[in-house]
Amino acid sequence: MEARMAASESRLPLANIWIAFITFALAAFMGLYQVAERSGLFPKIEIIELYFRSVSSHGVIMGYVLTTFFIMGFGYWVASSSLKIPLWGGKKLGWLGFLISLGGTAMAAIMLFTGKASIMYTFYPPLKANPLFYIGAAFLVVGSWVWCLQMVMTMNVWKKQNPGVPVPLSMYGMTANAILWFITSLGVSSEVLFQLIPWSLGWIDTIDVGLARTLFSWTLHAIVYFWLIPAYIAFYTLVPKAAGGKLFSDEFSRISILMLLVFSLPIGMHHLYVDPFQSAGWKFVHMIGTFMVAVPTLITGFTVIASMEVAGRLRGGKGLFGWIKALNWSNPMVLAGGLSLLMLTVGGWGGVVNASYSMDVAVHNTQWITGHFHLIFAGTTVIMYFAIAYYMWPSLTGKPLFSKKMALAQLWLWFIGMLILTLPWHILGLIGQPRRIGVPPYSAEFTAPWEPYLILMFTGGVILFFSALLLIINLLFSHLKRKSSERPVMEYAQALHPSLKMPTLLNGFGFWTAVIAVYMVASYGYPILQFFLMETHGTFPWSI
Amino acid sequence: MHVDGTEKKWVILSFLMAFAMMGILTAYAINYNIRPPSNVETVDSNALHLTKEFAEDNLGLKVLADGTVTVTMVAARYGFYPQNLKVPSDTSIKFRLASADVLHGVHTAGTNMNTMVVPGYVSELTTTFPHVGKFPMFCNEYCGLGHDYMWSRLIVVPKDQFTLPAPQGGAQ
């Protein structure tokens, strides 16, 4: 009975996750093409129109499609496996959201693939794409709002049925992420709905690029935490379980999630550090917030490493570092957790440079930035998506994983490939290579020092593509297996000191949502309002 | 609610690290005036040729009446104008840039010259070039299919070998 219920509950998360990984495979292939083009080794494929078409598609898919669908799928499965109650609004509502997002994705993808939207995932007005691209992107976001609503409401229903009982940490984190995504997506949604769509359709003649970029910056930083929080949920609730230990602290996990929620939202203006139209004072305010957001990440690092130490010692590890050796590194979740933390450490260090009010000019818009976010997002975050998929797959599909060895090899290759790709990118940025170029005809006196790093970059890209293929093969072969195993239950780590009662502030979001509202108005109110108070000159659309 | 002793120390340390970084950046901003380039000033990018400042014959290096060395530049697909710029070393130079079309960015690696050039707004930054030599000014923001071709040269000449033009009357 329960197995049949799990089978019917699993279809919606599975559909979401398959869309995520199918589009991921496509975008991974584009990534391979881009490093090949950019390496300068293959003059025949240096077709600039194709290159920028590919870069735009790669960015939109990896940043918006892979993430949104994966997180929706993971969220639906966490909701049903941790709360064990039916989804608020029913599965049909979930399917409706899925179809809206999928339709929007298809619309945007057709425009991207046919070269009618080669304007990067950051939209970059006054470059103009076909209106269907913006409309498709809007549908993708609107569909995900259905998911946000279902996460929040399902948690509320569960709380009413279980008064005084702490919400399971996995669902608490997932709901925080739904709230985070809803609020952060309001910035880009306003830009798309009130500026880009009417402007691209010709209903309004000009666009205020300063306002558009400010609204986009509202979304641009917190969206990174929307992508990252699922990885943190895995750090807190899945890695300790897979390692055979316990979560070090439930309370501090919640505190870090709440700090991420509050601090990550009003700091997007560090993406505008070198934009003229916001004064240095506002950039300073957002710089302070940006450094505050480092705190929950540092706390998370402690909690995860402490939880892993508990597991290592339970397995007989002794001494200061002996517990590391004692850990079960042949478990994909444990391995991914370790590799992810390593990449987070290196990438976080680079992030401090970008976040710095004064140092950013040395690296802004250089390849350093591309290196930074590939390390933090494609490395730290996406490697956890892989591990989450491997972890959920038996409970989602009712079939055992096709090959654990292949999974381990895939994670190692992703880690190694990502380092070979991104470390040279950091150096290229420092010696002056701009991001988002193909093979530019600059004078050789400036580009000669780039060459060894370009070869490394290409090598990293090939390894990553191979790793992406292993992921898809493993998940697909598992799913297609005839023999069904007994469907295992999705298991979450228990806290070392389980709390029977949780302070109200750590068990809900009402108060925090109000704090965010005030903080957002304080940090984005005037910077947005100023465009309506001064005389601005709009810009007409330009084709690429 | 359970709080572990070591964890508490780590949380305090985390806050201290964040505050230390904010403190260092604040000190640099106040003491050395090291700030990201900011300038809330609008311009009609559709009619740059009609503005006095960004008209074609007014671009390049000049000395204002108050002695400020200023470089006025226009970013337009696909180049920065003037295309070859000579400046003196060890001199504080104020750059003012406007876009004639779409979004651009200008960056000279190894210097503090890095700003976006946004249509509708005037970018301004003041910097000093201590090193003599040839530098590239790359467009570092995607501006269309010719983006790869958008770059100019910056030549920094020793200060004592550079003759500044006579100061112009009036402000910018």
Short mmCIF file of C-alpha atoms in Angstrom, two decimals, chain A residues 48-49 52 118-120 124 126-127 208-210 213 248-249 251-252 255 259 273-280 283-284 287-288 291-292 295 298-299 302-303 352 356-358 361-362 364-366 431-432 434-443 445-446 450 497 503 506 530-531 534-540 542-544, chain B residues 1-4 6-8 10-11 13-15 17-19 21-22 25-26 28-29 34-46 77-78 100-103 105 107 109-124 134-136 138-153:
data_model
loop_
_atom_site.label_atom_id
_atom_site.label_comp_id
_atom_site.label_asym_id
_atom_site.label_seq_id
_atom_site.Cartn_x
_atom_site.Cartn_y
_atom_site.Cartn_z
CA ILE A 48 31.08 33.72 -33.55
CA GLU A 49 27.31 33.73 -34.08
CA PHE A 52 27.27 33.47 -28.51
CA SER A 118 21.69 35.47 -28.08
CA ILE A 119 21.62 38.05 -25.30
CA MET A 120 23.09 35.96 -22.45
CA TYR A 124 21.41 42.72 -21.30
CA PRO A 126 19.14 47.30 -24.88
CA LEU A 127 20.13 44.22 -26.86
CA ASP A 208 15.77 52.54 -18.79
CA VAL A 209 18.83 50.29 -18.68
CA GLY A 210 19.82 51.52 -15.21
CA ARG A 213 20.01 46.35 -14.26
CA PHE A 248 25.86 17.96 14.90
CA SER A 249 23.28 20.66 15.55
CA GLU A 251 19.38 24.48 15.81
CA PHE A 252 22.45 25.91 14.14
CA ILE A 255 20.00 29.47 12.17
CA MET A 259 20.66 33.89 8.06
CA TYR A 273 30.01 47.64 -8.26
CA VAL A 274 31.34 49.13 -11.52
CA ASP A 275 28.00 50.35 -12.87
CA PRO A 276 27.76 54.14 -12.80
CA PHE A 277 24.10 54.75 -11.94
CA GLN A 278 24.15 53.71 -8.26
CA SER A 279 26.09 55.83 -5.84
CA ALA A 280 29.06 54.43 -3.93
CA LYS A 283 27.24 49.88 -2.95
CA PHE A 284 28.88 50.18 0.46
CA MET A 287 29.00 45.26 0.63
CA ILE A 288 28.34 45.05 4.39
CA PHE A 291 30.09 39.92 4.12
CA MET A 292 27.32 39.07 6.58
CA VAL A 295 28.77 33.95 8.34
CA LEU A 298 31.14 29.46 7.81
CA ILE A 299 28.68 28.01 10.35
CA PHE A 302 31.55 23.79 10.92
CA THR A 303 28.29 21.86 11.31
CA VAL A 352 35.69 37.42 -0.92
CA SER A 356 35.37 43.47 -1.79
CA TYR A 357 34.34 47.03 -2.34
CA SER A 358 37.87 48.00 -3.41
CA VAL A 361 37.71 46.42 -10.01
CA ALA A 362 40.72 44.16 -10.53
CA HIS A 364 35.07 42.59 -12.47
CA ASN A 365 33.83 41.13 -15.78
CA THR A 366 37.03 39.17 -16.30
CA ILE A 431 46.03 38.73 -16.42
CA GLY A 432 43.20 40.51 -18.16
CA PRO A 434 37.50 39.44 -20.35
CA ARG A 435 34.67 36.97 -19.82
CA ARG A 436 32.24 36.26 -22.68
CA ILE A 437 34.63 36.50 -25.58
CA GLY A 438 35.18 33.97 -28.35
CA VAL A 439 38.60 34.08 -29.98
CA PRO A 440 39.21 37.80 -30.08
CA PRO A 441 41.63 39.30 -32.60
CA TYR A 442 43.51 41.25 -29.94
CA SER A 443 47.20 41.92 -30.51
CA GLU A 445 51.43 40.89 -27.25
CA PHE A 446 48.43 40.83 -24.92
CA TRP A 450 46.87 33.27 -22.05
CA HIS A 497 20.75 16.21 20.49
CA PRO A 503 11.90 27.99 19.59
CA LEU A 506 13.37 28.52 14.44
CA GLN A 530 15.72 57.25 -7.88
CA PHE A 531 15.00 56.30 -11.50
CA MET A 534 15.40 61.98 -11.95
CA GLU A 535 15.08 62.68 -15.62
CA THR A 536 16.36 59.60 -17.41
CA HIS A 537 16.83 58.92 -21.09
CA GLY A 538 15.54 55.57 -22.28
CA THR A 539 17.23 53.47 -24.91
CA PHE A 540 15.77 52.05 -28.11
CA TRP A 542 19.28 47.10 -30.67
CA SER A 543 19.68 43.81 -32.46
CA ILE A 544 22.72 41.67 -31.71
CA MET B 1 17.96 24.46 22.70
CA HIS B 2 21.38 22.85 22.73
CA VAL B 3 24.49 24.89 21.96
CA ASP B 4 27.87 23.21 21.90
CA THR B 6 33.13 24.79 20.44
CA GLU B 7 30.33 25.68 18.07
CA LYS B 8 29.60 28.85 20.00
CA TRP B 10 33.23 29.21 16.00
CA VAL B 11 30.10 31.31 15.50
CA LEU B 13 34.88 33.76 15.28
CA SER B 14 32.83 33.74 12.05
CA PHE B 15 31.23 37.06 12.95
CA MET B 17 36.06 37.44 10.52
CA ALA B 18 33.19 39.08 8.65
CA PHE B 19 33.52 42.26 10.73
CA MET B 21 36.84 42.16 6.40
CA MET B 22 34.22 44.91 6.49
CA LEU B 25 37.43 47.65 3.35
CA THR B 26 35.88 50.55 5.23
CA TYR B 28 40.59 51.72 2.78
CA ALA B 29 37.49 53.47 1.52
CA ILE B 34 39.34 53.51 -2.73
CA ARG B 35 35.79 53.04 -3.95
CA PRO B 36 34.14 51.39 -6.90
CA PRO B 37 33.44 53.85 -9.73
CA SER B 38 30.03 55.47 -9.25
CA ASN B 39 28.44 58.45 -10.92
CA VAL B 40 24.72 59.06 -10.94
CA GLU B 41 24.49 61.26 -14.03
CA THR B 42 22.25 60.84 -17.03
CA VAL B 43 22.90 61.57 -20.70
CA ASP B 44 20.83 61.03 -23.83
CA SER B 45 22.76 58.24 -25.54
CA ASN B 46 20.63 58.61 -28.67
CA ARG B 77 29.89 49.25 -31.38
CA TYR B 78 32.69 48.22 -31.88
CA ALA B 100 26.33 55.67 -28.07
CA ASP B 101 24.34 52.44 -28.31
CA VAL B 102 24.31 49.40 -26.03
CA LEU B 103 25.96 48.21 -22.83
CA GLY B 105 32.52 47.82 -20.30
CA HIS B 107 38.92 47.26 -18.44
CA ALA B 109 44.22 44.73 -16.68
CA GLY B 110 46.66 45.61 -13.96
CA THR B 111 45.12 49.04 -13.36
CA ASN B 112 42.06 50.34 -11.54
CA MET B 113 40.42 51.28 -14.82
CA ASN B 114 37.32 49.11 -14.90
CA THR B 115 33.84 50.44 -15.45
CA MET B 116 30.63 49.59 -17.19
CA VAL B 117 29.46 52.03 -19.84
CA VAL B 118 25.67 52.04 -19.68
CA PRO B 119 23.46 53.75 -22.27
CA GLY B 120 21.66 56.67 -20.68
CA TYR B 121 24.33 57.28 -18.03
CA VAL B 122 27.79 58.84 -17.85
CA SER B 123 30.53 56.71 -16.31
CA GLU B 124 33.24 58.50 -14.42
CA LYS B 134 51.27 49.86 -23.78
CA PHE B 135 48.05 48.54 -22.32
CA PRO B 136 44.91 47.17 -23.91
CA PHE B 138 39.18 45.61 -23.75
CA CYS B 139 35.44 45.85 -23.92
CA ASN B 140 34.54 43.46 -21.13
CA GLU B 141 30.80 43.31 -21.50
CA TYR B 142 29.00 41.43 -24.27
CA CYS B 143 27.69 44.06 -26.67
CA GLY B 144 26.78 42.08 -29.78
CA LEU B 145 28.32 39.78 -32.35
CA GLY B 146 31.31 42.09 -32.90
CA HIS B 147 32.17 42.22 -29.19
CA ASP B 148 35.46 40.39 -29.74
CA TYR B 149 36.63 43.19 -32.00
CA MET B 150 36.04 45.98 -29.51
CA TRP B 151 39.26 47.17 -27.95
CA SER B 152 41.63 50.13 -27.99
CA ARG B 153 45.17 50.92 -26.96
#
